[in-house]
């Protein structure tokens, strides 16, 4: 299994408070992603990173920011949490093929972080 | 990325082959077909992917039609532990791996 650790695994917070979720990998993979999963919507990409300090937006990036200061860590921040951000958040990683910049599309997912915003 | 269409749910008897279909009629020439599955409350798990040729690994086989407009994931001997939601995704491998997951097929393997 890929070495991916998400923290916290469960969090309950109140509307308007800042929240940071952490994804830590031990695989030295180049690419990292944050998805959210909600009933009726499936998995939706929030932000992704293709290297240290290189990030880009996904499908549902509003209200979220990310940072990647080290290869192994990808942080997802909700500056002011809202009830609509109650969800299960998954981090994923992937590697390039044969040392090239081509991403194989084989994602390895973490176990998820369940966030409840009251 | 091309849109994919999958049945909402399917049943399969334990020990039998599970054949999960996927339509991707608008797939472009350089888009791969990926299959993932998600067992309840766990993170999704990569199964297999292919471009044109049929592919097989220890988990499953992927059959892609010659026109690439549809594919079938085959689990040769389904077990109860294969009960999961299966996602078929068409995507570019060289665009940061931004795979767009749809609703998937909920496969129930029954004794």
Coordinates of N, CA and C in Angstrom, one line a residue:
Chain A
X1 N 0.8 -1.2 0.0 CA 0.0 0.0 0.0 C 0.9 1.2 0.0
X2 N 0.4 2.2 -0.8 CA 1.1 3.5 -0.8 C 1.1 4.2 0.5
X3 N 2.2 4.8 0.9 CA 2.3 5.5 2.2 C 1.7 6.8 2.2
X4 N 0.4 6.9 2.4 CA -0.3 8.1 2.5 C -1.1 8.2 3.8
X5 N -0.8 9.3 4.5 CA -1.5 9.5 5.8 C -2.2 10.8 5.8
X6 N -3.5 10.8 6.1 CA -4.3 12.0 6.2 C -4.6 12.3 7.7
X7 N -4.6 13.6 8.0 CA -4.9 14.0 9.4 C -5.6 15.3 9.4
X8 N -6.5 15.5 10.3 CA -7.1 14.5 11.1 C -8.0 13.6 10.3
X9 N -8.4 12.4 10.8 CA -9.3 11.5 10.2 C -10.7 12.0 10.4
X10 N -11.0 12.6 11.5 CA -12.3 13.1 11.8 C -12.2 14.4 12.5
X11 N -13.1 15.3 12.0 CA -13.1 16.7 12.7 C -14.5 17.3 12.6
X12 N -14.9 17.8 13.8 CA -16.1 18.6 13.8 C -15.7 20.0 14.2
X13 N -16.3 20.9 13.4 CA -15.9 22.3 13.7 C -17.2 23.2 13.5
X14 N -17.0 24.5 13.8 CA -18.2 25.4 13.6 C -18.0 26.3 12.4
X15 N -19.1 26.7 11.9 CA -19.1 27.6 10.7 C -18.2 28.9 11.0
X16 N -17.4 29.2 10.1 CA -16.6 30.4 10.2 C -15.2 30.1 10.7
X17 N -14.9 29.0 11.2 CA -13.6 28.7 11.7 C -12.7 28.1 10.6
X18 N -11.4 28.4 10.7 CA -10.4 27.9 9.8 C -10.1 26.4 10.0
X19 N -9.9 25.7 9.0 CA -9.6 24.2 9.1 C -8.5 23.9 8.1
X20 N -7.5 23.1 8.6 CA -6.5 22.6 7.7 C -6.4 21.1 7.8
X21 N -6.5 20.5 6.6 CA -6.3 19.1 6.5 C -4.9 18.8 5.9
X22 N -4.3 17.8 6.4 CA -2.9 17.5 6.0 C -2.9 16.1 5.3
X23 N -2.1 16.1 4.2 CA -1.8 14.8 3.5 C -0.3 14.7 3.5
X24 N 0.1 13.5 4.0 CA 1.6 13.3 4.1 C 1.8 12.0 3.4
X25 N 2.8 12.0 2.5 CA 3.2 10.8 1.7 C 4.7 10.4 2.0
X26 N 5.0 9.2 1.9 CA 6.3 8.7 2.1 C 6.9 8.1 0.8
X27 N 6.2 8.3 -0.3 CA 6.5 7.7 -1.6 C 7.4 8.6 -2.5
X28 N 7.5 9.8 -2.1 CA 8.3 10.8 -2.9 C 7.6 11.0 -4.3
X29 N 6.3 10.8 -4.4 CA 5.6 11.0 -5.6 C 5.4 12.5 -5.9
X30 N 5.5 12.8 -7.2 CA 5.4 14.2 -7.7 C 4.1 14.8 -7.5
X31 N 3.0 14.1 -7.9 CA 1.7 14.6 -8.0 C 0.9 14.3 -6.7
X32 N 0.1 15.3 -6.3 CA -0.8 15.1 -5.1 C -2.1 15.9 -5.4
X33 N -3.2 15.3 -4.9 CA -4.5 15.8 -5.2 C -5.4 15.8 -3.9
X34 N -6.3 16.7 -3.9 CA -7.4 16.7 -2.9 C -8.7 16.6 -3.6
X35 N -9.5 15.6 -3.2 CA -10.9 15.4 -3.7 C -11.8 15.5 -2.5
X36 N -13.1 15.8 -2.8 CA -14.1 15.7 -1.8 C -15.2 14.7 -2.4
X37 N -15.8 14.0 -1.4 CA -16.9 13.1 -1.9 C -18.1 13.3 -1.1
X38 N -19.2 13.5 -1.8 CA -20.5 13.8 -1.2 C -21.6 12.9 -1.9
X39 N -22.6 12.5 -1.1 CA -23.7 11.7 -1.7 C -24.3 12.4 -2.9
X40 N -24.4 11.7 -4.0 CA -25.0 12.2 -5.2 C -24.1 13.0 -6.1
X41 N -22.9 13.2 -5.6 CA -21.9 14.0 -6.5 C -20.6 13.2 -6.8
X42 N -20.4 12.1 -6.1 CA -19.2 11.3 -6.4 C -18.0 12.0 -5.9
X43 N -16.9 11.7 -6.5 CA -15.6 12.3 -6.1 C -15.4 13.5 -7.0
X44 N -15.0 14.7 -6.4 CA -14.8 15.9 -7.2 C -13.4 16.4 -6.8
X45 N -12.7 16.8 -7.8 CA -11.3 17.3 -7.6 C -11.3 18.8 -7.1
X46 N -10.6 19.0 -6.0 CA -10.6 20.4 -5.4 C -9.4 21.2 -5.9
X47 N -8.2 20.6 -5.6 CA -7.0 21.2 -6.1 C -6.0 20.1 -6.3
X48 N -5.0 20.4 -7.0 CA -3.9 19.4 -7.2 C -2.6 20.1 -7.3
X49 N -1.5 19.3 -7.1 CA -0.2 19.8 -7.2 C 0.7 18.9 -8.0
X50 N 1.5 19.6 -8.9 CA 2.4 18.8 -9.7 C 3.9 19.0 -9.3
X51 N 4.1 19.5 -8.1 CA 5.4 19.7 -7.6 C 5.4 20.7 -6.5
X52 N 6.6 20.8 -5.8 CA 6.7 21.8 -4.7 C 6.3 23.2 -5.2
X53 N 5.4 23.8 -4.5 CA 5.0 25.2 -4.8 C 4.2 25.3 -6.1
X54 N 4.0 24.2 -6.8 CA 3.2 24.2 -8.0 C 1.8 23.6 -7.8
X55 N 0.8 24.4 -7.8 CA -0.6 23.9 -7.6 C -1.5 24.5 -8.6
X56 N -2.7 23.9 -8.7 CA -3.7 24.4 -9.7 C -5.1 24.0 -9.2
X57 N -6.1 24.6 -9.7 CA -7.4 24.4 -9.3 C -8.1 23.2 -10.0
X58 N -9.0 22.6 -9.3 CA -9.8 21.5 -9.9 C -11.2 22.0 -10.1
X59 N -12.1 21.1 -10.1 CA -13.5 21.4 -10.4 C -14.2 22.3 -9.4
X60 N -13.9 22.1 -8.1 CA -14.6 22.7 -7.0 C -13.7 23.4 -6.0
X61 N -12.9 24.4 -6.5 CA -11.9 25.0 -5.7 C -12.3 26.2 -4.9
X62 N -13.5 26.7 -5.1 CA -13.9 27.9 -4.4 C -14.1 27.6 -2.9
X63 N -13.5 28.4 -2.1 CA -13.5 28.3 -0.6 C -12.4 27.5 -0.1
X64 N -11.5 27.0 -1.0 CA -10.4 26.2 -0.5 C -9.1 26.8 -1.0
X65 N -8.0 26.6 -0.3 CA -6.7 26.9 -0.7 C -5.8 25.8 -0.4
X66 N -4.6 25.7 -1.0 CA -3.7 24.6 -0.8 C -2.3 25.1 -0.7
X67 N -1.4 24.3 -0.1 CA 0.0 24.7 -0.2 C 0.8 23.4 -0.2
X68 N 2.0 23.5 -0.8 CA 2.9 22.4 -0.9 C 4.3 22.9 -0.8
X69 N 4.8 23.0 0.4 CA 6.2 23.5 0.6 C 7.2 22.4 0.6
X70 N 6.8 21.2 0.7 CA 7.7 20.0 0.7 C 7.0 18.9 -0.2
X71 N 7.8 18.1 -0.8 CA 7.3 17.0 -1.6 C 6.3 16.2 -0.8
X72 N 6.6 15.9 0.4 CA 5.8 14.9 1.2 C 4.5 15.5 1.7
X73 N 4.3 16.8 1.8 CA 3.1 17.3 2.4 C 2.3 18.2 1.5
X74 N 0.9 18.0 1.5 CA 0.0 18.8 0.7 C -1.1 19.2 1.7
X75 N -1.2 20.5 1.9 CA -2.2 21.0 2.9 C -3.4 21.6 2.2
X76 N -4.6 21.2 2.7 CA -5.8 21.8 2.2 C -6.4 22.7 3.3
X77 N -6.7 24.0 3.0 CA -7.2 24.9 4.0 C -8.5 25.4 3.6
X78 N -9.4 25.4 4.6 CA -10.7 26.1 4.5 C -10.6 27.3 5.4
X79 N -10.5 28.5 4.7 CA -10.2 29.7 5.5 C -11.3 30.0 6.5
X80 N -12.6 29.8 6.1 CA -13.7 30.0 6.9 C -14.8 29.0 6.6
X81 N -14.8 27.9 7.3 CA -15.6 26.7 7.0 C -17.1 27.1 6.9
X82 N -17.8 26.4 6.0 CA -19.2 26.6 5.9 C -19.8 25.2 5.9
X83 N -21.1 25.1 6.2 CA -21.8 23.8 6.3 C -21.8 23.1 5.0
X84 N -21.7 23.8 3.8 CA -21.6 23.1 2.5 C -20.3 22.4 2.3
X85 N -19.3 22.6 3.2 CA -18.0 22.0 3.1 C -18.0 20.7 4.0
X86 N -19.1 20.4 4.6 CA -19.2 19.1 5.3 C -19.0 18.0 4.2
X87 N -18.1 17.2 4.4 CA -17.8 16.2 3.4 C -16.7 15.2 3.8
X88 N -16.4 14.2 3.0 CA -15.3 13.4 3.2 C -14.2 13.8 2.2
X89 N -13.0 14.1 2.7 CA -12.0 14.6 1.9 C -10.9 13.5 1.7
X90 N -10.6 13.2 0.4 CA -9.6 12.3 0.1 C -8.3 12.9 -0.5
X91 N -7.2 12.5 -0.1 CA -5.9 12.9 -0.7 C -5.5 11.7 -1.6
X92 N -4.9 12.1 -2.7 CA -4.3 11.1 -3.6 C -3.0 11.5 -4.1
X93 N -2.1 10.5 -4.5 CA -0.8 10.8 -5.0 C -0.6 10.0 -6.3
X94 N 0.3 10.4 -7.2 CA 0.6 9.6 -8.3 C 2.0 10.0 -8.8
X95 N 2.6 9.2 -9.6 CA 4.0 9.4 -10.0 C 4.1 9.5 -11.5
X96 N 5.2 10.0 -11.9 CA 5.4 10.1 -13.3 C 6.0 8.8 -13.8
X97 N 5.9 8.5 -15.1 CA 6.3 7.3 -15.7 C 7.8 7.3 -16.1
X98 N 8.5 6.4 -15.7 CA 9.9 6.3 -16.1 C 10.7 7.6 -16.0
X99 N 10.4 8.3 -14.9 CA 11.1 9.5 -14.7 C 10.7 10.7 -15.5
X100 N 9.8 10.5 -16.4 CA 9.3 11.6 -17.3 C 8.3 12.4 -16.6
X101 N 7.8 13.5 -17.2 CA 6.8 14.3 -16.6 C 5.4 13.8 -16.8
X102 N 5.3 12.7 -17.6 CA 4.0 12.2 -17.9 C 3.4 11.4 -16.7
X103 N 2.3 11.9 -16.3 CA 1.6 11.2 -15.2 C 0.8 10.1 -15.7
X104 N 1.0 8.9 -15.0 CA 0.4 7.7 -15.5 C -1.1 7.7 -15.3
X105 N -1.6 8.5 -14.4 CA -3.0 8.5 -14.0 C -3.4 7.4 -13.0
X106 N -2.4 6.7 -12.5 CA -2.6 5.7 -11.5 C -2.6 6.4 -10.1
X107 N -3.7 6.7 -9.6 CA -3.8 7.4 -8.3 C -3.8 6.5 -7.1
X108 N -3.2 6.8 -6.1 CA -3.2 6.1 -4.8 C -3.9 7.0 -3.8
X109 N -4.9 6.5 -3.2 CA -5.7 7.4 -2.3 C -5.4 7.1 -0.8
X110 N -5.6 8.1 0.0 CA -5.6 7.9 1.4 C -6.9 7.4 1.9
X111 N -7.0 7.3 3.2 CA -8.2 6.7 3.8 C -9.3 7.7 4.1
X112 N -9.1 9.0 3.8 CA -10.1 10.0 3.9 C -10.1 10.7 5.3
X113 N -10.6 11.9 5.2 CA -10.8 12.8 6.4 C -12.3 13.2 6.4
X114 N -13.0 12.9 7.5 CA -14.4 13.2 7.5 C -14.5 14.5 8.3
X115 N -15.0 15.6 7.6 CA -15.2 16.9 8.2 C -16.7 17.2 8.3
X116 N -17.0 17.7 9.5 CA -18.4 18.1 9.8 C -18.4 19.6 10.2
X117 N -19.1 20.4 9.5 CA -19.1 21.8 9.8 C -20.5 22.1 10.3
X118 N -20.6 22.5 11.6 CA -21.9 22.8 12.2 C -22.4 24.2 12.1
Chain B
X1 N -12.1 16.2 -20.9 CA -12.1 14.8 -20.8 C -13.5 14.2 -21.2
X2 N -13.4 13.1 -21.8 CA -14.7 12.5 -22.3 C -15.6 12.0 -21.2
X3 N -16.9 12.1 -21.4 CA -17.8 11.6 -20.4 C -18.0 10.1 -20.6
X4 N -18.2 9.5 -19.4 CA -18.5 8.0 -19.4 C -19.8 7.8 -18.9
X5 N -20.4 6.7 -19.3 CA -21.8 6.3 -18.9 C -21.7 4.8 -18.4
X6 N -22.1 4.6 -17.2 CA -22.1 3.3 -16.6 C -23.5 3.0 -16.0
X7 N -23.9 1.7 -15.9 CA -25.1 1.4 -15.2 C -25.0 1.7 -13.8
X8 N -26.1 2.1 -13.2 CA -26.1 2.5 -11.8 C -25.7 1.4 -10.8
X9 N -26.2 0.2 -11.1 CA -26.0 -0.9 -10.2 C -26.0 -2.2 -11.0
X10 N -25.3 -3.2 -10.5 CA -25.3 -4.6 -11.0 C -25.2 -5.6 -9.9
X11 N -25.7 -6.8 -10.2 CA -25.5 -7.9 -9.2 C -24.7 -9.0 -9.9
X12 N -24.0 -9.7 -9.1 CA -23.2 -10.8 -9.7 C -23.1 -11.9 -8.6
X13 N -23.2 -13.2 -9.1 CA -23.1 -14.3 -8.1 C -21.7 -14.6 -7.8
X14 N -21.4 -14.9 -6.5 CA -20.1 -15.2 -6.1 C -19.5 -16.3 -6.9
X15 N -18.2 -16.2 -7.3 CA -17.6 -17.2 -8.1 C -17.7 -17.0 -9.6
X16 N -18.7 -16.2 -10.0 CA -18.9 -16.0 -11.4 C -18.2 -14.8 -11.9
X17 N -18.0 -14.6 -13.2 CA -17.4 -13.4 -13.7 C -18.3 -12.2 -13.7
X18 N -17.7 -11.1 -13.2 CA -18.5 -9.9 -13.2 C -18.0 -9.1 -14.4
X19 N -19.0 -8.7 -15.3 CA -18.6 -7.9 -16.5 C -19.3 -6.5 -16.3
X20 N -18.5 -5.5 -16.2 CA -19.0 -4.1 -15.9 C -18.7 -3.3 -17.2
X21 N -19.8 -2.8 -17.8 CA -19.7 -2.1 -19.1 C -19.5 -0.6 -18.8
X22 N -18.9 0.0 -19.8 CA -18.8 1.5 -19.8 C -18.8 2.0 -21.2
X23 N -19.6 3.1 -21.4 CA -19.6 3.7 -22.7 C -18.8 5.0 -22.6
X24 N -18.0 5.3 -23.6 CA -17.2 6.5 -23.7 C -17.1 6.9 -25.1
X25 N -18.3 7.2 -25.7 CA -18.3 7.4 -27.2 C -17.6 8.6 -27.7
X26 N -17.3 9.6 -26.8 CA -16.6 10.8 -27.2 C -15.2 10.8 -26.9
X27 N -14.6 9.7 -26.5 CA -13.2 9.6 -26.1 C -12.3 10.0 -27.2
X28 N -11.3 10.7 -26.9 CA -10.3 11.2 -27.9 C -9.2 10.2 -28.0
X29 N -8.4 10.3 -29.1 CA -7.4 9.3 -29.4 C -6.3 9.1 -28.3
X30 N -6.1 10.2 -27.6 CA -5.0 10.1 -26.6 C -5.5 10.0 -25.1
X31 N -6.8 9.7 -25.0 CA -7.4 9.5 -23.7 C -7.3 8.0 -23.3
X32 N -6.9 7.8 -22.1 CA -6.9 6.4 -21.6 C -8.3 6.1 -20.9
X33 N -8.5 4.8 -20.8 CA -9.7 4.4 -20.0 C -9.1 3.8 -18.7
X34 N -9.6 4.4 -17.6 CA -9.1 3.9 -16.2 C -10.3 3.3 -15.5
X35 N -10.0 2.3 -14.7 CA -11.0 1.8 -13.8 C -10.5 1.8 -12.3
X36 N -11.3 2.3 -11.5 CA -11.1 2.3 -10.1 C -12.3 1.7 -9.3
X37 N -12.1 1.3 -8.1 CA -13.2 0.9 -7.3 C -13.1 1.5 -5.9
X38 N -14.2 1.5 -5.3 CA -14.2 2.1 -3.9 C -15.1 1.2 -3.0
X39 N -14.5 0.6 -2.1 CA -15.2 -0.2 -1.1 C -15.7 0.7 0.0
X40 N -16.9 0.4 0.5 CA -17.6 1.4 1.4 C -16.6 2.0 2.4
X41 N -16.7 3.4 2.4 CA -16.0 4.2 3.3 C -14.4 4.2 3.2
X42 N -13.9 3.5 2.2 CA -12.5 3.5 2.0 C -12.1 4.5 0.8
X43 N -10.8 4.8 0.7 CA -10.4 5.5 -0.5 C -10.5 4.7 -1.7
X44 N -10.7 5.3 -2.9 CA -10.7 4.5 -4.2 C -9.4 3.8 -4.4
X45 N -9.5 2.7 -5.1 CA -8.4 1.8 -5.4 C -8.2 1.7 -6.9
X46 N -7.0 1.9 -7.4 CA -6.8 1.7 -8.8 C -6.9 0.3 -9.2
X47 N -7.5 0.0 -10.4 CA -7.6 -1.4 -10.8 C -6.8 -1.6 -12.1
X48 N -7.0 -0.8 -13.1 CA -6.4 -1.1 -14.4 C -6.6 0.1 -15.3
X49 N -5.8 0.2 -16.3 CA -6.1 1.2 -17.4 C -5.5 0.7 -18.7
X50 N -6.1 1.3 -19.8 CA -5.6 1.0 -21.1 C -5.9 2.0 -22.1
X51 N -5.2 2.0 -23.2 CA -5.4 2.9 -24.3 C -6.2 2.3 -25.5
X52 N -5.6 1.3 -26.1 CA -6.2 0.6 -27.2 C -6.4 -0.9 -27.0
X53 N -5.3 -1.4 -26.5 CA -5.2 -2.9 -26.4 C -5.9 -3.4 -25.1
X54 N -6.3 -4.6 -25.2 CA -6.9 -5.2 -24.0 C -5.7 -5.4 -22.9
X55 N -6.1 -5.2 -21.7 CA -5.1 -5.3 -20.6 C -5.6 -6.3 -19.6
X56 N -4.6 -6.9 -18.9 CA -4.9 -7.8 -17.8 C -3.9 -7.7 -16.7
X57 N -4.3 -7.7 -15.5 CA -3.4 -7.8 -14.4 C -4.0 -8.7 -13.4
X58 N -3.4 -8.7 -12.2 CA -3.8 -9.7 -11.2 C -5.2 -9.4 -10.6
X59 N -5.8 -8.3 -10.9 CA -7.1 -8.0 -10.4 C -8.2 -8.2 -11.4
X60 N -7.9 -7.8 -12.6 CA -9.0 -7.8 -13.6 C -8.5 -7.7 -15.0
X61 N -9.4 -7.8 -16.0 CA -9.1 -7.6 -17.4 C -9.9 -6.5 -17.9
X62 N -9.3 -5.8 -18.8 CA -10.0 -4.6 -19.5 C -10.1 -4.9 -21.0
X63 N -11.3 -4.9 -21.5 CA -11.5 -5.1 -22.9 C -12.0 -3.8 -23.5
X64 N -11.3 -3.3 -24.5 CA -11.7 -2.1 -25.1 C -12.1 -2.4 -26.6
X65 N -13.2 -1.9 -27.0 CA -13.7 -2.2 -28.4 C -12.7 -1.5 -29.4
X66 N -12.8 -2.0 -30.6 CA -11.8 -1.5 -31.6 C -12.0 0.0 -31.9
X67 N -13.3 0.4 -31.8 CA -13.5 1.9 -32.0 C -13.3 2.7 -30.8
X68 N -13.0 2.0 -29.7 CA -12.7 2.7 -28.4 C -13.9 3.4 -27.8
X69 N -15.1 3.2 -28.3 CA -16.3 3.9 -27.7 C -16.8 3.2 -26.5
X70 N -16.4 2.0 -26.2 CA -16.9 1.4 -25.0 C -15.8 0.4 -24.5
X71 N -16.0 0.0 -23.3 CA -15.1 -1.0 -22.7 C -15.8 -1.8 -21.6
X72 N -15.2 -2.9 -21.2 CA -15.7 -3.8 -20.2 C -14.7 -4.2 -19.2
X73 N -14.9 -4.0 -18.0 CA -14.0 -4.5 -16.9 C -14.5 -5.9 -16.5
X74 N -13.6 -6.8 -16.5 CA -14.0 -8.2 -16.1 C -13.3 -8.6 -14.9
X75 N -14.1 -9.0 -13.9 CA -13.5 -9.6 -12.7 C -13.8 -11.1 -12.8
X76 N -12.8 -11.9 -13.1 CA -13.0 -13.3 -13.5 C -13.7 -14.2 -12.6
X77 N -13.5 -14.0 -11.3 CA -14.1 -14.9 -10.3 C -14.5 -14.0 -9.1
X78 N -15.7 -13.4 -9.2 CA -16.0 -12.4 -8.2 C -16.2 -13.0 -6.8
X79 N -15.7 -12.3 -5.8 CA -15.9 -12.7 -4.4 C -16.7 -11.6 -3.7
X80 N -17.1 -11.9 -2.5 CA -17.9 -11.0 -1.7 C -17.1 -9.7 -1.5
X81 N -15.8 -9.8 -1.4 CA -15.0 -8.6 -1.2 C -14.9 -7.7 -2.4
X82 N -15.4 -8.2 -3.5 CA -15.4 -7.3 -4.7 C -16.6 -6.4 -4.7
X83 N -17.5 -6.5 -3.8 CA -18.7 -5.6 -3.7 C -18.1 -4.2 -3.4
X84 N -18.5 -3.3 -4.3 CA -17.9 -1.9 -4.3 C -18.6 -1.1 -5.4
X85 N -18.2 0.2 -5.4 CA -18.6 1.0 -6.5 C -17.4 1.1 -7.5
X86 N -17.7 0.8 -8.8 CA -16.6 0.8 -9.8 C -16.8 2.0 -10.7
X87 N -15.7 2.7 -10.8 CA -15.6 3.9 -11.6 C -14.9 3.7 -12.9
X88 N -15.5 4.1 -14.0 CA -14.8 4.1 -15.3 C -14.6 5.5 -15.7
X89 N -13.3 5.8 -16.0 CA -12.9 7.2 -16.3 C -12.1 7.3 -17.6
X90 N -12.4 8.3 -18.4 CA -11.6 8.5 -19.6 C -10.8 9.8 -19.3
X91 N -9.5 9.7 -19.4 CA -8.7 10.9 -19.1 C -7.4 10.9 -19.8
X92 N -6.7 12.0 -19.8 CA -5.4 12.2 -20.4 C -4.4 11.9 -19.3
X93 N -3.5 11.0 -19.6 CA -2.5 10.6 -18.6 C -1.4 11.7 -18.4
X94 N -1.3 12.6 -19.4 CA -0.3 13.6 -19.3 C -0.8 15.0 -19.0
X95 N -1.9 15.1 -18.3 CA -2.5 16.4 -17.9 C -2.6 16.4 -16.4
X96 N -1.5 16.0 -15.8 CA -1.5 16.1 -14.3 C -2.4 15.1 -13.7
X97 N -2.9 14.1 -14.5 CA -3.7 13.1 -13.9 C -5.0 13.5 -13.3
X98 N -5.6 14.6 -13.8 CA -6.8 15.1 -13.3 C -8.0 14.2 -13.7
X99 N -8.1 13.2 -13.0 CA -9.2 12.3 -13.4 C -10.5 12.7 -12.8
X100 N -11.6 12.7 -13.6 CA -12.9 13.1 -13.2 C -13.7 11.9 -13.0
X101 N -14.1 11.7 -11.7 CA -14.9 10.5 -11.3 C -16.3 10.8 -11.5
X102 N -17.1 9.9 -12.1 CA -18.5 10.0 -12.2 C -19.2 9.3 -11.0
X103 N -20.4 8.8 -11.3 CA -21.2 8.1 -10.2 C -20.8 6.7 -10.1
X104 N -20.3 6.0 -11.1 CA -19.9 4.7 -11.0 C -21.0 3.7 -11.0
X105 N -20.6 2.4 -11.0 CA -21.6 1.2 -10.9 C -21.4 0.6 -9.6
X106 N -22.5 0.4 -8.9 CA -22.5 -0.3 -7.6 C -22.6 -1.7 -7.8
X107 N -21.6 -2.5 -7.7 CA -21.6 -3.9 -7.9 C -21.8 -4.6 -6.6
X108 N -22.9 -5.5 -6.6 CA -23.1 -6.3 -5.4 C -22.9 -7.8 -5.7
X109 N -21.9 -8.4 -5.1 CA -21.6 -9.8 -5.3 C -22.4 -10.6 -4.2
X110 N -23.2 -11.5 -4.6 CA -24.1 -12.2 -3.7 C -23.7 -13.6 -3.6
X111 N -23.9 -14.2 -2.4 CA -23.5 -15.6 -2.2 C -24.4 -16.6 -3.1

